Short mmCIF file of C-alpha atoms in Angstrom, two decimals:
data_model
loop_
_atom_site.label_atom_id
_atom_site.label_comp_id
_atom_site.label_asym_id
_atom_site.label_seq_id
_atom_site.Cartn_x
_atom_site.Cartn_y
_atom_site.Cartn_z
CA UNK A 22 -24.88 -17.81 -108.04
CA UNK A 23 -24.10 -19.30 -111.44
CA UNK A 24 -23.07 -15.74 -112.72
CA UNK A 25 -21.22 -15.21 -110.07
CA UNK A 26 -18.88 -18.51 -110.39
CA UNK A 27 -18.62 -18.02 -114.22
CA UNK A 28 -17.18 -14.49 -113.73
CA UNK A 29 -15.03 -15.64 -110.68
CA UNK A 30 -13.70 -18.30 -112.84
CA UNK A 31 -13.19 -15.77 -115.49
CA UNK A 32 -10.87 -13.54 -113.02
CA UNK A 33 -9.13 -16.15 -111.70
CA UNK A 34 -7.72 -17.72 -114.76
CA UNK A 35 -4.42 -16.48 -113.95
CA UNK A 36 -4.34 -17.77 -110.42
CA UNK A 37 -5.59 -21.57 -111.23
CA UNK A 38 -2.84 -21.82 -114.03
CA UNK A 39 -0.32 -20.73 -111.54
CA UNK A 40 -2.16 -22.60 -108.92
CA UNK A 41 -2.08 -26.08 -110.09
CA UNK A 42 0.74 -26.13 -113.08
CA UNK A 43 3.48 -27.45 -110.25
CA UNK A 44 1.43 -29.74 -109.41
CA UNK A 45 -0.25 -31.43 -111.93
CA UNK A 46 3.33 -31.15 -114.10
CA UNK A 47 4.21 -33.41 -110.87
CA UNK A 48 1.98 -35.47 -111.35
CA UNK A 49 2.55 -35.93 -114.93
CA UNK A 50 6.49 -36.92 -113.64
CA UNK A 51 5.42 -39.50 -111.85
CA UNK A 52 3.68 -40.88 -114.60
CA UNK A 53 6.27 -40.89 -116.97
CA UNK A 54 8.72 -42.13 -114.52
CA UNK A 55 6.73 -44.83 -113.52
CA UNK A 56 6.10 -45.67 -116.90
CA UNK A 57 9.92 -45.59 -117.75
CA UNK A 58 11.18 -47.44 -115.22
CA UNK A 59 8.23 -49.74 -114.35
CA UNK A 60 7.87 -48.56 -111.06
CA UNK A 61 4.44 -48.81 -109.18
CA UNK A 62 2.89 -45.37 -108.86
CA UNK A 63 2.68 -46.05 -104.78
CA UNK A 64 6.69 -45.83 -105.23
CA UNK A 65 6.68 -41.99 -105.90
CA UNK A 66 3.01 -40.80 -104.08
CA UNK A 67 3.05 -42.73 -100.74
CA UNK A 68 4.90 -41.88 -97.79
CA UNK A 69 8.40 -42.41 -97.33
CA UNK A 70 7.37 -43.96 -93.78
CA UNK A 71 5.24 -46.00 -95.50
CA UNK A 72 6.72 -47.42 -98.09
CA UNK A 73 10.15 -48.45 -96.47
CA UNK A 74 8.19 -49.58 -93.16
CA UNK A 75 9.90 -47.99 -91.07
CA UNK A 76 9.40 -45.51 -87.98
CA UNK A 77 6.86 -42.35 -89.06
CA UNK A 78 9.08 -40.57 -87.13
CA UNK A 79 12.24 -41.72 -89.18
CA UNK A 80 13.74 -38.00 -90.36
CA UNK A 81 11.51 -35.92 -88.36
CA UNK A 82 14.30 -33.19 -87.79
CA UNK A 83 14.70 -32.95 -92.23
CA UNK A 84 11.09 -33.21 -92.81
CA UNK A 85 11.01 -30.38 -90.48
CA UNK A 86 13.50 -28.16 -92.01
CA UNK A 87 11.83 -29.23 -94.97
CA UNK A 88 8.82 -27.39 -93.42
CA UNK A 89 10.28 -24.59 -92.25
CA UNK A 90 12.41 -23.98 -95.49
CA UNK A 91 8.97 -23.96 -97.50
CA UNK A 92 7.49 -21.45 -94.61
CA UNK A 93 10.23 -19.14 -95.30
CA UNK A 94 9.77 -18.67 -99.18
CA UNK A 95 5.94 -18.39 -98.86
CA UNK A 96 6.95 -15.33 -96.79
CA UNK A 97 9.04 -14.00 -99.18
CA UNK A 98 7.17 -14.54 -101.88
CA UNK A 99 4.30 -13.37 -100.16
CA UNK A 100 5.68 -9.74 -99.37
CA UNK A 101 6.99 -9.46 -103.16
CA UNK A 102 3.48 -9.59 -103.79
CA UNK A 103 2.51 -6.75 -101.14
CA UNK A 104 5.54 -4.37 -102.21
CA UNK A 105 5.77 -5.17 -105.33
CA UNK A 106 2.73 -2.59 -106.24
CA UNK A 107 4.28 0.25 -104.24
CA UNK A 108 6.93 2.26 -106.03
CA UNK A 109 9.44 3.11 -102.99
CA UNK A 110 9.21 -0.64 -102.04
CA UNK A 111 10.90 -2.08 -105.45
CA UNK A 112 13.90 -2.70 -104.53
CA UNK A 113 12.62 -4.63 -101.39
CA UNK A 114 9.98 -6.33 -103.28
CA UNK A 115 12.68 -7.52 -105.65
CA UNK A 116 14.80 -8.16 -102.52
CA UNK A 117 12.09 -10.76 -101.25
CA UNK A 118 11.86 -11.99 -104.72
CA UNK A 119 15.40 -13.14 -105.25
CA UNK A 120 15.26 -13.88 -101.57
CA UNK A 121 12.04 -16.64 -101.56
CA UNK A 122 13.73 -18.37 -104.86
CA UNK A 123 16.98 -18.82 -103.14
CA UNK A 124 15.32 -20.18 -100.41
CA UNK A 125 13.23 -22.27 -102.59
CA UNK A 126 16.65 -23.45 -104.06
CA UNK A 127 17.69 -24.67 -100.71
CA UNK A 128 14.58 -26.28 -100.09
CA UNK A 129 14.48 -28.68 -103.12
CA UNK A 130 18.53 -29.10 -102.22
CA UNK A 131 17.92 -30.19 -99.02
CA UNK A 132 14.59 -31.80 -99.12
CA UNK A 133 15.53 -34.06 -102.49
CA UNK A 134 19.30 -34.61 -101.52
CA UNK A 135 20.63 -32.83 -104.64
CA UNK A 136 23.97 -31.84 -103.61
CA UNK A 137 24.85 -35.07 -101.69
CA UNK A 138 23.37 -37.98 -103.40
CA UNK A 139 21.34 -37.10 -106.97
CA UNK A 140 24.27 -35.53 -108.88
CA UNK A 141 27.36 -37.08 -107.36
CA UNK A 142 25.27 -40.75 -107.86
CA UNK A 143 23.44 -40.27 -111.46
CA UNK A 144 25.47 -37.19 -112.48
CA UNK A 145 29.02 -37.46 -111.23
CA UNK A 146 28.88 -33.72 -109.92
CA UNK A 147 31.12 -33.44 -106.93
CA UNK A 148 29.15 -32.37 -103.93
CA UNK A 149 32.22 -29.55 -103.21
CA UNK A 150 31.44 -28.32 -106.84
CA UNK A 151 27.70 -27.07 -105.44
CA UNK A 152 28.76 -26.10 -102.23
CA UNK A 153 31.18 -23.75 -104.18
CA UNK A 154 28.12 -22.61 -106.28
CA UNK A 155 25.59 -21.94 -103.20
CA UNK A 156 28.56 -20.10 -101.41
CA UNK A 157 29.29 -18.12 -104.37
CA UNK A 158 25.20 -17.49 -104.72
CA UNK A 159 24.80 -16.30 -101.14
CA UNK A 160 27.84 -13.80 -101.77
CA UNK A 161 26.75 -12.28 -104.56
CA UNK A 162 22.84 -12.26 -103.35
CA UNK A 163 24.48 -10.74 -100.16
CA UNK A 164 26.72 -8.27 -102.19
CA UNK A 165 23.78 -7.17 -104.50
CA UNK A 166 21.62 -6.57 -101.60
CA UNK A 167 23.33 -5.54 -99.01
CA UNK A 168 21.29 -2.03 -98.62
CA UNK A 169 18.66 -3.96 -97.81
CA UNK A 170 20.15 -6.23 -95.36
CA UNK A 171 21.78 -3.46 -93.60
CA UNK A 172 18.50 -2.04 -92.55
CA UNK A 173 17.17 -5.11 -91.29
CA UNK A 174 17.60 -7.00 -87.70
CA UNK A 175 20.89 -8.92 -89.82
CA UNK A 176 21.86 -10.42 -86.95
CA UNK A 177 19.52 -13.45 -86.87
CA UNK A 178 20.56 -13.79 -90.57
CA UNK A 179 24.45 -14.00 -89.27
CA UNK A 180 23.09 -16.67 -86.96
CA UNK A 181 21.44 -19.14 -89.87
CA UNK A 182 24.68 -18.22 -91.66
CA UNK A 183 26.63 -19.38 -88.79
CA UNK A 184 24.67 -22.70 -87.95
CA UNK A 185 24.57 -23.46 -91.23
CA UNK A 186 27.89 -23.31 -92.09
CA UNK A 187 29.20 -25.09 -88.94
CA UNK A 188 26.47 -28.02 -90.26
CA UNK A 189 28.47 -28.17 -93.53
CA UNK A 190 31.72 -28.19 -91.76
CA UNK A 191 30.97 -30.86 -89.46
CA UNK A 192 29.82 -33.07 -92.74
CA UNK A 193 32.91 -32.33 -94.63
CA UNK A 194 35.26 -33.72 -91.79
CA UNK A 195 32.44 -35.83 -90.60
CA UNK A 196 35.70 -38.59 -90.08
CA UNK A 197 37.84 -36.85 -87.51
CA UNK A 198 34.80 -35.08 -85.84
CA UNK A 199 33.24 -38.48 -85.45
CA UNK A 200 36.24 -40.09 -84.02
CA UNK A 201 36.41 -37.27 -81.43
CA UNK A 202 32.55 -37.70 -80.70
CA UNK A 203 30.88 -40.48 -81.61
CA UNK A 204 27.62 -40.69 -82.76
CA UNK A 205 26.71 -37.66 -81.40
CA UNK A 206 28.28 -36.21 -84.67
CA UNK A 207 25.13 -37.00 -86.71
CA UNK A 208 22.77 -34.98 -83.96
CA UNK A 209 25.43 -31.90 -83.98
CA UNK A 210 25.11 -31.58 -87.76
CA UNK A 211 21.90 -32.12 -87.98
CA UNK A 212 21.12 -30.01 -84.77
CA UNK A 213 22.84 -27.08 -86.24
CA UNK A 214 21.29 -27.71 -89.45
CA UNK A 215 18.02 -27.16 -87.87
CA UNK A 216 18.75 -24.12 -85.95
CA UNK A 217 20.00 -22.29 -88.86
CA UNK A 218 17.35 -22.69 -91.09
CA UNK A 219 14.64 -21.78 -88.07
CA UNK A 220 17.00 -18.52 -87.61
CA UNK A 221 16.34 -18.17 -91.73
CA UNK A 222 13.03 -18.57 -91.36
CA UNK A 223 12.81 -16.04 -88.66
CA UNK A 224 15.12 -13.61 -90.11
CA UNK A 225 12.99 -13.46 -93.41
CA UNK A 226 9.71 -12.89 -90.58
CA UNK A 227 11.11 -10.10 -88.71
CA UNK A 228 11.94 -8.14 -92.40
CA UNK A 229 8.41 -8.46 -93.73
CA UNK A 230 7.04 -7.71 -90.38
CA UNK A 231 9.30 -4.94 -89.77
CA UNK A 232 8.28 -3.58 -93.32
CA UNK A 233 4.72 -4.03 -93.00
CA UNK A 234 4.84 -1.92 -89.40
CA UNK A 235 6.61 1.05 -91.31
CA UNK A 236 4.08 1.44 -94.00
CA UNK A 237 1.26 0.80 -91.93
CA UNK A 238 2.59 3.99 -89.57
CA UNK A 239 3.31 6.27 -92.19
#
């Protein structure tokens, strides 16, 4: 038994360092920061529930699309990994690859509030100057792989495209929108929000799925 954990150990030396860098470089963050700006620790490992006091379910809908955002990458990074060892599945493998960091991208965007609070507040970055950026990204990650895309089920990747972009419209004239509507602004952006990253999620699920069924028939 002893052998045999030594010489896993041995094989998965690899793994553990890419296993548990992220997160103990995290943790090592949060000690500095909390060191820096004397801040208790309980400031940047409790929940956010918990340490405002407010409703658990306060931002269920983003901690979702947090969720699903993070479900999507593991599935492309996932399938990099399967194709990635089979020579007439490169270009797809790399497809996935560029595919699960852009979504990781969007993930840490949406999930830490880059774009609309972090570097307009501490960095005086525009939040149009990044939505310029991410549209440019998604065109040329488009353009580069459009082979690719054009022999998958694109149309549920239209869709997130879609809802997404009608979320960003609705917060860019949030003013008028809201004048017209109300309150129910905030659930339409938000709503759509939602709805285009599930259709991301499941556009990125029907590829890999769709892939896996052709090699497993040939």
């Amino acid at each position: 038994m002893n052998m045999q954990i030594v010489s896993q150990a041995k094989n998965l030396t690899g793994f553990f360092f890419l296993l548990y860098f992220l997160p103990l470089a995290l943790l090592l963050f949060v000690i500095l920061a909390s060191t820096t700006m004397d801040l208790p620790f309980g400031i940047f490992t409790r929940d956010l529930a918990a340490t405002a006091e407010v409703n658990p379910l306060t931002g269920v809908t983003s901690n979702v699309g947090a969720l699903l955002w993070a479900a999507a990458a593991t599935i492309c990074f996932l399938a990099w990994e399967v194709f990635r060892h089979q020579p007439k599945e490169k270009w797809f493998a790399v497809f996935m690859l560029c595919s699960g960091l852009l979504t990781t991208l969007l993930l840490c965007d949406d999930f830490f509030m880059l774009h609309d609070y972090i570097f307009p507040r501490y960095l005086a970055i525009k939040e149009k100057f990044f939505l310029l950026a991410y549209f440019s990204l998604m065109f040329c990650w488009m353009v580069v792989f459009r082979k690719c895309i054009l022999k998958t089920q694109y149309l549920i990747l239209l869709l997130a495209f879609v809802f997404l972009g009608l979320s960003v419209l609705v917060d860019q004239f949030q003013t008028p929108i809201e004048a017209f509507i109300g309150d129910s602004r905030i659930l339409f952006e938000d709503g759509s929000k939602l709805i285009g990253i599930v259709s991301w999620l499941g556009y990125f699920f029907k590829c890999c799925l769709l892939k896996i069924n052709e090699n497993i028939l040939e």
